[in-house]
PDB file of C-alpha atoms in Angstrom:
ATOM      1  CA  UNK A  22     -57.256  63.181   1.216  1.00 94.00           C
ATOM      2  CA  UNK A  23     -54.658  60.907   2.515  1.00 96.00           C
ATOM      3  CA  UNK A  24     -50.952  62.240   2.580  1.00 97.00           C
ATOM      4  CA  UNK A  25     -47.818  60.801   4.041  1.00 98.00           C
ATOM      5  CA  UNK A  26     -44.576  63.159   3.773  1.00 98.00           C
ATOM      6  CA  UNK A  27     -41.366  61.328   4.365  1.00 98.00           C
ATOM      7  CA  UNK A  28     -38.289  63.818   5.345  1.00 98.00           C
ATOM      8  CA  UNK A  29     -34.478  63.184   6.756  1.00 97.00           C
ATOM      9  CA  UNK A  30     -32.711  61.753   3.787  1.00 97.00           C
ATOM     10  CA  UNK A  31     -29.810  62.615   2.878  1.00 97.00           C
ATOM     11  CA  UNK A  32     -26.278  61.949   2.500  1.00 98.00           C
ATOM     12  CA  UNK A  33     -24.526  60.107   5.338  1.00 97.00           C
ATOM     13  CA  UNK A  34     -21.100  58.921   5.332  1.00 98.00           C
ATOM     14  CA  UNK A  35     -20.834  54.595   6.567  1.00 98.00           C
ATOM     15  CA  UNK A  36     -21.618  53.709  10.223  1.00 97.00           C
ATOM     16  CA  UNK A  37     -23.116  57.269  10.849  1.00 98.00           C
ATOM     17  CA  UNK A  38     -27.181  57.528  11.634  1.00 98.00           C
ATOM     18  CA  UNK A  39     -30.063  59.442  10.549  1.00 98.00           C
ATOM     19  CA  UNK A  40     -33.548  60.071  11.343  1.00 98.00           C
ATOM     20  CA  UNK A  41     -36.584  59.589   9.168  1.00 98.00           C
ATOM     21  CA  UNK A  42     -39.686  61.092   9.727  1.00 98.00           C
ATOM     22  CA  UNK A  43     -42.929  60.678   7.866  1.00 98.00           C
ATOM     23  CA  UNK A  44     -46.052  63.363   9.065  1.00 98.00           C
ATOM     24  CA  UNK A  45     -49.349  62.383   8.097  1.00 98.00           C
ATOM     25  CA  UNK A  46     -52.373  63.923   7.335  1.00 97.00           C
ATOM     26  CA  UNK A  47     -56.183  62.667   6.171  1.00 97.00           C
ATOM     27  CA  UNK A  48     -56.726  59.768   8.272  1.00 96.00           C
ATOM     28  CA  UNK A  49     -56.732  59.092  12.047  1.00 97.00           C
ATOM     29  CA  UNK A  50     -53.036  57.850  12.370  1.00 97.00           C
ATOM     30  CA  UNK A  51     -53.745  56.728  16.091  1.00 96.00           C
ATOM     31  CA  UNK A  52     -56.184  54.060  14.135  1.00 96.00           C
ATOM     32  CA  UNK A  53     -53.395  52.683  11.613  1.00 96.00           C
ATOM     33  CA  UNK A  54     -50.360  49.989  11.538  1.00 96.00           C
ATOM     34  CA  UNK A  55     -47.374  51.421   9.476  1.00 97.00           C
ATOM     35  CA  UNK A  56     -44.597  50.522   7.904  1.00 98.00           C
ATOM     36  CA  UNK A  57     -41.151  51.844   6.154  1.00 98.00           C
ATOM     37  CA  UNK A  58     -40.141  50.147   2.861  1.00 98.00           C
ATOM     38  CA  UNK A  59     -37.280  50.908   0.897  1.00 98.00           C
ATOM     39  CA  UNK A  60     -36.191  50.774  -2.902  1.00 98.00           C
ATOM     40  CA  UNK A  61     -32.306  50.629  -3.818  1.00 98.00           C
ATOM     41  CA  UNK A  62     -31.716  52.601  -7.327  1.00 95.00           C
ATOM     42  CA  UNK A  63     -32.791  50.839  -9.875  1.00 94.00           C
ATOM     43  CA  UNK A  64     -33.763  48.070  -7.616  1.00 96.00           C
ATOM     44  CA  UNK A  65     -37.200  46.607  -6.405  1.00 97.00           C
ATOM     45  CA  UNK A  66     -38.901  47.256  -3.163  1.00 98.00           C
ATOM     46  CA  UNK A  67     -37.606  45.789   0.164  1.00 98.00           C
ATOM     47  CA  UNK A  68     -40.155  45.879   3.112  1.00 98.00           C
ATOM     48  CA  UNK A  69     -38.488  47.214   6.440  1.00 98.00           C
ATOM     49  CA  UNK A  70     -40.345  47.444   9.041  1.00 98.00           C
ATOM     50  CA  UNK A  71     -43.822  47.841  10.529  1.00 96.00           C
ATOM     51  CA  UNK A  72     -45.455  49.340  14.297  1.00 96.00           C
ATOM     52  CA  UNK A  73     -48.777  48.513  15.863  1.00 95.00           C
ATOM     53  CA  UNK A  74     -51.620  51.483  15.921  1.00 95.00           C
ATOM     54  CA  UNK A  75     -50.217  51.506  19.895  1.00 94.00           C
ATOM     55  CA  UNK A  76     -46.076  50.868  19.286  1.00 93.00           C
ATOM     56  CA  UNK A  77     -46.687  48.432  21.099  1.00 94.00           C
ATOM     57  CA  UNK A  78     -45.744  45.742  18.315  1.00 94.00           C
ATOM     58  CA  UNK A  79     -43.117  46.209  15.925  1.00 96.00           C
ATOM     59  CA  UNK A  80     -41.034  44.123  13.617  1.00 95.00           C
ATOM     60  CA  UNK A  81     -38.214  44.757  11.234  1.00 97.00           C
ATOM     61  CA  UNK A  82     -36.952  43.129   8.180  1.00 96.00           C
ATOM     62  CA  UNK A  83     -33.305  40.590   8.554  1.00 96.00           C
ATOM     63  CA  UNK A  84     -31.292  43.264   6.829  1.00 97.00           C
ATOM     64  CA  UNK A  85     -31.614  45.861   9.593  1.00 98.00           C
ATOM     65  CA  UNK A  86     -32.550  44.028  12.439  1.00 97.00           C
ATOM     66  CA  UNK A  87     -30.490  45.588  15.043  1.00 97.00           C
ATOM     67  CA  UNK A  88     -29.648  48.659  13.556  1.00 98.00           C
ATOM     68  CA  UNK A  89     -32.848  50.464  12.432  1.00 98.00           C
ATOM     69  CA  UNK A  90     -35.536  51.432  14.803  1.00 98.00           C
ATOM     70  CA  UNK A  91     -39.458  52.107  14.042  1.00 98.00           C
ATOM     71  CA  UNK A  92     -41.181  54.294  16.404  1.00 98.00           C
ATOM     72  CA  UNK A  93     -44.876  57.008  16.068  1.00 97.00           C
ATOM     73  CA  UNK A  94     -45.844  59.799  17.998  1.00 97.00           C
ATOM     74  CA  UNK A  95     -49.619  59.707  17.937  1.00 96.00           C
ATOM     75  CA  UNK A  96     -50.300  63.391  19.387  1.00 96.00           C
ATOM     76  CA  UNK A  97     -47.918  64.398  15.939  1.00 97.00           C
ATOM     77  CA  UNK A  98     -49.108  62.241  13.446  1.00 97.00           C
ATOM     78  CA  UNK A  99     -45.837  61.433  12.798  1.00 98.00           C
ATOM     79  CA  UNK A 100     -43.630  58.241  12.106  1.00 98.00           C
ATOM     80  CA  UNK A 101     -40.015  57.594  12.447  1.00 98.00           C
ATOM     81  CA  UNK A 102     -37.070  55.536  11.384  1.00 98.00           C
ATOM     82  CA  UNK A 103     -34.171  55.781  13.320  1.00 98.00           C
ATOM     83  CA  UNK A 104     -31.378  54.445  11.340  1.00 98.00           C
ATOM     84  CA  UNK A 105     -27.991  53.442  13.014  1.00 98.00           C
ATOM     85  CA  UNK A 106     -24.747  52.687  12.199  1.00 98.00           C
ATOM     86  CA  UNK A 107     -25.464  52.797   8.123  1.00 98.00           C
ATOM     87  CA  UNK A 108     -24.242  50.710   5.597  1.00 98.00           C
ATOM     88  CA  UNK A 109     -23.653  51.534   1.633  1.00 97.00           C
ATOM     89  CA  UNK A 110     -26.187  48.729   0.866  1.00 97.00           C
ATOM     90  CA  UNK A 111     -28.616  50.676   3.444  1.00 98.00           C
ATOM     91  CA  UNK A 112     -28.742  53.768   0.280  1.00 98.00           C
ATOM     92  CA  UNK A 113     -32.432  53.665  -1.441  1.00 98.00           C
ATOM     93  CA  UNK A 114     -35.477  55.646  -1.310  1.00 98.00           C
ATOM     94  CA  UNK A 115     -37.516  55.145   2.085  1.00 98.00           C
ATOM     95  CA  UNK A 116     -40.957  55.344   2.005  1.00 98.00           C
ATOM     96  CA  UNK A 117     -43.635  54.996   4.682  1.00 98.00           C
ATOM     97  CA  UNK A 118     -46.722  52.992   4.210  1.00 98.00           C
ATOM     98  CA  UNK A 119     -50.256  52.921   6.244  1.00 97.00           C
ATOM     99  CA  UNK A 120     -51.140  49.495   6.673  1.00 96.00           C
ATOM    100  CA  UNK A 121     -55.225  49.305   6.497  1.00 95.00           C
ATOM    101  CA  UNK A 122     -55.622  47.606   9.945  1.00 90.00           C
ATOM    102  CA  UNK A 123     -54.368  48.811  13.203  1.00 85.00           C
ATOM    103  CA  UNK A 124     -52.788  45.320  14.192  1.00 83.00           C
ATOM    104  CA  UNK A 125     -51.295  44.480  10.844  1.00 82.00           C
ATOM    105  CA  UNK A 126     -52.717  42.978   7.993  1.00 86.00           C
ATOM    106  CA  UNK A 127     -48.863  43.441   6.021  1.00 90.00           C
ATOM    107  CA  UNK A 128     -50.342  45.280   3.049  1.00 96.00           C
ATOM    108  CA  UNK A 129     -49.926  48.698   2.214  1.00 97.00           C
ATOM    109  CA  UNK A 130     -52.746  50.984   1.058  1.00 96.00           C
ATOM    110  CA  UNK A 131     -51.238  54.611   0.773  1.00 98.00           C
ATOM    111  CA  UNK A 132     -47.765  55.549   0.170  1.00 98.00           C
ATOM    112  CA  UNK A 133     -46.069  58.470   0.721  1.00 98.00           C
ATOM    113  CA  UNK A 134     -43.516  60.396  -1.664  1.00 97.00           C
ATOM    114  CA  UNK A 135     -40.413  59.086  -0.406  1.00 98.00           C
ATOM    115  CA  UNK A 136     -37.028  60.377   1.093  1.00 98.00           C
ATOM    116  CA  UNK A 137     -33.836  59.444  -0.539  1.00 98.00           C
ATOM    117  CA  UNK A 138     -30.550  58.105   1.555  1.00 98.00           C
ATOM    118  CA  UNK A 139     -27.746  58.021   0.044  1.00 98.00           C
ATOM    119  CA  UNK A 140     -24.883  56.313   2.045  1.00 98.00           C
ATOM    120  CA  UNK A 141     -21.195  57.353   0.784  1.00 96.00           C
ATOM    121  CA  UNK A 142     -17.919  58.661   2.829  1.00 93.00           C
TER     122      UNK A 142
ATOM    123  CA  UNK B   6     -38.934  33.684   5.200  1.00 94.00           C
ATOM    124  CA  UNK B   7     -41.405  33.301   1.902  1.00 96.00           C
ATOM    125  CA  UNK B   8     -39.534  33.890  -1.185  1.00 97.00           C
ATOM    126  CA  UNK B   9     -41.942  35.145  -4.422  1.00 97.00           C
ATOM    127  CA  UNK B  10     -41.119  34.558  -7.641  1.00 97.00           C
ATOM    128  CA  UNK B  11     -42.568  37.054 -10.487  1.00 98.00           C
ATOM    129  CA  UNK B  12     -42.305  36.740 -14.028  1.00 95.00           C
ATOM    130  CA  UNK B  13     -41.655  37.823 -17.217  1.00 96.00           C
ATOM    131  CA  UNK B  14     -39.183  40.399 -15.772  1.00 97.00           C
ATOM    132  CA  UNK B  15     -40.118  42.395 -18.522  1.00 96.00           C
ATOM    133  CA  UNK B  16     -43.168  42.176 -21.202  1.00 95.00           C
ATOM    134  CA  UNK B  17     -43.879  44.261 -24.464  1.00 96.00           C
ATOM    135  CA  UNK B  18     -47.418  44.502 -25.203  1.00 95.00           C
ATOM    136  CA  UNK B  19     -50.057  47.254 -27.239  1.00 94.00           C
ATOM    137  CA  UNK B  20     -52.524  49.510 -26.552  1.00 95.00           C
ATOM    138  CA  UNK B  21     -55.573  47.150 -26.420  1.00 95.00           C
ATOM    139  CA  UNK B  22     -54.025  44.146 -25.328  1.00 95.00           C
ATOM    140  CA  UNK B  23     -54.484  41.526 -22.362  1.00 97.00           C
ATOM    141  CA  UNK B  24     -51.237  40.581 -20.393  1.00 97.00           C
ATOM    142  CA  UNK B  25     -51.190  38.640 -17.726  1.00 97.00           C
ATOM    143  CA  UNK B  26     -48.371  38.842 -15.045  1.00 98.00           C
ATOM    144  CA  UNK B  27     -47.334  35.332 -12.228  1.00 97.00           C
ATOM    145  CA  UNK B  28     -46.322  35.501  -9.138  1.00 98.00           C
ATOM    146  CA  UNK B  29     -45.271  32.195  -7.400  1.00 97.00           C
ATOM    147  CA  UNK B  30     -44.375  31.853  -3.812  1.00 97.00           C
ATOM    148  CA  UNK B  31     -42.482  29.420  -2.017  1.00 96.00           C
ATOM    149  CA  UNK B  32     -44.819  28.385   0.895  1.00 95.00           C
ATOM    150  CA  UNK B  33     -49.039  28.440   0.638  1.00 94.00           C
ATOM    151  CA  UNK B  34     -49.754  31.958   1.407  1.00 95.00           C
ATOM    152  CA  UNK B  35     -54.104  31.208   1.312  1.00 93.00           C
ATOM    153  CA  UNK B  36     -54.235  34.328  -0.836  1.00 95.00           C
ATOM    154  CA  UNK B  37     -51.977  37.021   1.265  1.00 96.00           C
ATOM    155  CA  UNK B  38     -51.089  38.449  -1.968  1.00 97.00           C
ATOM    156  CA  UNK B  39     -51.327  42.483  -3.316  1.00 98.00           C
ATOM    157  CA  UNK B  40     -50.222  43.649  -6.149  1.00 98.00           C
ATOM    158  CA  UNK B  41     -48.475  47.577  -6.697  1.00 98.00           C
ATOM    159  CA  UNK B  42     -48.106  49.735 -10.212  1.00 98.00           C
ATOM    160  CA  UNK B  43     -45.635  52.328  -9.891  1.00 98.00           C
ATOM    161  CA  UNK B  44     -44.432  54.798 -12.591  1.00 97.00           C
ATOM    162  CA  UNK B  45     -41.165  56.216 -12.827  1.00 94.00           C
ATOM    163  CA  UNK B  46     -39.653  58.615  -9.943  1.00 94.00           C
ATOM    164  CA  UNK B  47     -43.667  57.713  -7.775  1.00 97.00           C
ATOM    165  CA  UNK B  48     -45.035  55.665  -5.236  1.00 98.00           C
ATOM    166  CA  UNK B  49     -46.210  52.587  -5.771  1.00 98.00           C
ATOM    167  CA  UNK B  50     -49.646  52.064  -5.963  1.00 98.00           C
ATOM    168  CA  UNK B  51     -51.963  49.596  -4.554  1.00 98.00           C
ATOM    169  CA  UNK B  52     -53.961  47.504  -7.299  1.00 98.00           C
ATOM    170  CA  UNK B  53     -54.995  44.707  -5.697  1.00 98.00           C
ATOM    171  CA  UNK B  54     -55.010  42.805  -2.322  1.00 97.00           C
ATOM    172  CA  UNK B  55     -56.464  39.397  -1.214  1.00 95.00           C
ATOM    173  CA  UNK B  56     -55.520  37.870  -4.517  1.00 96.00           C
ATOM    174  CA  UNK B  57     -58.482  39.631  -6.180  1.00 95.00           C
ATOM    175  CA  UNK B  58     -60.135  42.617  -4.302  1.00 97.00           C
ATOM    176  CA  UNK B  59     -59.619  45.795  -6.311  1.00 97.00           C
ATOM    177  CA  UNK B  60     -58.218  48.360  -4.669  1.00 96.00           C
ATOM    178  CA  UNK B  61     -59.820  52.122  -3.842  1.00 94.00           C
ATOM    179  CA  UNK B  62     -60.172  53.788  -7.535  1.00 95.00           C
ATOM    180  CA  UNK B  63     -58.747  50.713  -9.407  1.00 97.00           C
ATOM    181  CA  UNK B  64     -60.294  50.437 -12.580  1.00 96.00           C
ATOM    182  CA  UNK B  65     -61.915  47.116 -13.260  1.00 96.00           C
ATOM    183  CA  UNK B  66     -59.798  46.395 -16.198  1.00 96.00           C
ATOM    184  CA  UNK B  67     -57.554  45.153 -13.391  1.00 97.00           C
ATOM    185  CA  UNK B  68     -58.127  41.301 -12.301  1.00 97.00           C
ATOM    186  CA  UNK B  69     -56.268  38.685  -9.937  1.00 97.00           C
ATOM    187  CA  UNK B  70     -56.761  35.330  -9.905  1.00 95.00           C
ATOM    188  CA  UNK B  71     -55.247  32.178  -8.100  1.00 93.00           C
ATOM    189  CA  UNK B  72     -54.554  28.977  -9.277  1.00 83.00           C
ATOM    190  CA  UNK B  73     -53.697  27.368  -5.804  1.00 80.00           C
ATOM    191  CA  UNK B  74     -52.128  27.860  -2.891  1.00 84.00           C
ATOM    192  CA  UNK B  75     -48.685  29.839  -4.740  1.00 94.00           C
ATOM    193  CA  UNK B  76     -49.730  30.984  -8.172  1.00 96.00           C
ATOM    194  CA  UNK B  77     -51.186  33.790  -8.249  1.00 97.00           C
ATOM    195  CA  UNK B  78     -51.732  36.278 -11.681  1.00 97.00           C
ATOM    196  CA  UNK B  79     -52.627  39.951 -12.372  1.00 98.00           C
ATOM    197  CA  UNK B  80     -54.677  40.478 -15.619  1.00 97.00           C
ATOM    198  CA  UNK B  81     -54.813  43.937 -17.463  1.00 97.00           C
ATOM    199  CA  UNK B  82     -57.600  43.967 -19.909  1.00 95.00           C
ATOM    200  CA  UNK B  83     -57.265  46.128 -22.966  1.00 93.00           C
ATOM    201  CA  UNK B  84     -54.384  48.487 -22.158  1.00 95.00           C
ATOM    202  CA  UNK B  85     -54.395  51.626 -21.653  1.00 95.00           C
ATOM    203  CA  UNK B  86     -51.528  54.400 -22.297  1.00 94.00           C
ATOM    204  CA  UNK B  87     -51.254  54.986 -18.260  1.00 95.00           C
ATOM    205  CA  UNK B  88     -51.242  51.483 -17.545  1.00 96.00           C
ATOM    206  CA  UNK B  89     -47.154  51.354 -19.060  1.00 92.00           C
ATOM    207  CA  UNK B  90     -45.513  51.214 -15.636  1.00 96.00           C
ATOM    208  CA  UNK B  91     -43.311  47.951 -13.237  1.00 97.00           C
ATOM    209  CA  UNK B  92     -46.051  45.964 -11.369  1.00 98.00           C
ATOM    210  CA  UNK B  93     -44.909  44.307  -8.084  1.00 98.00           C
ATOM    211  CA  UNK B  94     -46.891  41.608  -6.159  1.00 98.00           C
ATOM    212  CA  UNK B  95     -46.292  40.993  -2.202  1.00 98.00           C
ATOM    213  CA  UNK B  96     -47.582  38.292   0.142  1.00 97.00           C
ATOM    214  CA  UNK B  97     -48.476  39.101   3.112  1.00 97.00           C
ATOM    215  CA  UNK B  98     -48.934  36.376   4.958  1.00 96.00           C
ATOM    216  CA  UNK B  99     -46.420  36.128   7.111  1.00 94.00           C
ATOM    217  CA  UNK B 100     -43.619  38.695   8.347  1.00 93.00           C
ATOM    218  CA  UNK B 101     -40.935  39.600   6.532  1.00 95.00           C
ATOM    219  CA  UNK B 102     -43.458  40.580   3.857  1.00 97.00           C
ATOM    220  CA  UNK B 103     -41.787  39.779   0.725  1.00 98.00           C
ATOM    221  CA  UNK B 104     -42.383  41.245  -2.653  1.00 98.00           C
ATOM    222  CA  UNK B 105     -41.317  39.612  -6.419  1.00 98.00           C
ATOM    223  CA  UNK B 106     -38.846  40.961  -7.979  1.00 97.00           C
ATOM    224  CA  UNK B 107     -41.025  43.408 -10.506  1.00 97.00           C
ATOM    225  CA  UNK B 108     -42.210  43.104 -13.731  1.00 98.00           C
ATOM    226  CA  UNK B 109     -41.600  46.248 -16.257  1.00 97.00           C
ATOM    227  CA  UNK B 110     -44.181  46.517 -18.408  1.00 96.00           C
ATOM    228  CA  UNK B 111     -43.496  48.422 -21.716  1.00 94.00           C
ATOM    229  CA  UNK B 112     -45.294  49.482 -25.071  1.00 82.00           C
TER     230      UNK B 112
END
């Protein structure tokens, strides 16, 4: 069956980084567009960004334009979020998302678990 | 960007009921539109995309409809006790994929 497992959240104090990673496992990842999208406490869901089947295209939401980087390493079925320079509002649960086309269609079909991020000095 | 507009924020309803659940966006979105359940401390989970297609496993108690271009609704026919949960729709239809603000549905 289809499983994404998020890991690298954490506590991290403002303006520090930290590395998400999200392995997958039940589907040929090489085949699939993903995403990250992220939910504040309490909050509703924010998407974040989103990579090609290939990298080769990638976009990211206004909020962390700049700052956050999306990347995949086919041969390890895993996907990444590098996360720079952290805000407070940044803290919410990340989780990665397969999209069900390898360009992009922008929906999300399977979720995984999530990783919490808690940013706090 | 496309801003999306869900209400109620919150609905009480019974087992065996019919609520239905709007989502209005700012721009045409020709149907870009999914809808999510999740339960407390999960995932969400996909219900719906393309305004109407049922997702994989969805029961068919679960309907979408649109009205035009920006309305869109999600249906749940006769209620069942897992179906208590916040329901999120998202257009997709052009990037940055926006979602409504959630509606929390509760017994």
């Amino acid at each position: 069956q289809v499983q994404l497992v998020e890991s690298g959240g954490g506590v991290v104090q403002p303006g520090r980084s930290l590395r998400l990673s999200c392995v997958v496992s039940g589907f040929t990842f090489t085949n699939y567009a993903m995403h990250w999208v992220r939910q504040a406490p309490g909050k509703g869901l924010e998407w974040v960004a989103f990579m090609s089947f290939d990298g080769n295209d990638e976009y990211y939401g206004d909020s962390v334009k700049g700052r956050f980087t999306i990347s995949r390493d086919n041969s390890k079925n895993t996907l990444y979020l590098q996360m720079n320079n952290v805000r407070a509002e940044d803290s919410a649960v990340y989780y990665c998302a397969k999209d069900p086309s390898a360009r992009v269609w922008g929906y999300f079909d399977y979720w995984g678990q999530g990783t919490l991020v808690t940013v706090s000095s | 960007d496309t801003q999306m507009t869900q209400s109620p924020s919150s609905l009480s309803a019974s087992l065996g009921d019919s609520v239905t659940i709007t989502c209005r966006s700012s721009q045409a979105i020709s149907n870009s539109l999914a809808w999510y359940q999740q339960k407390p401390g999960k995932a969400p989970k996909l219900l719906l995309y393309g305004a109407f297609r049922l997702g994989s496993g969805v029961p068919s108690r679960f309907s979408g409809s649109s009205g035009s271009g920006t309305d869109y609704t999600l249906t749940i026919s006769s209620l069942q006790p897992e179906d208590f949960a916040a329901y999120y729709c998202q257009q997709y239809y052009s990037n940055p994929y926006t979602f409504g603000q959630g509606t929390k549905l509760e017994i």
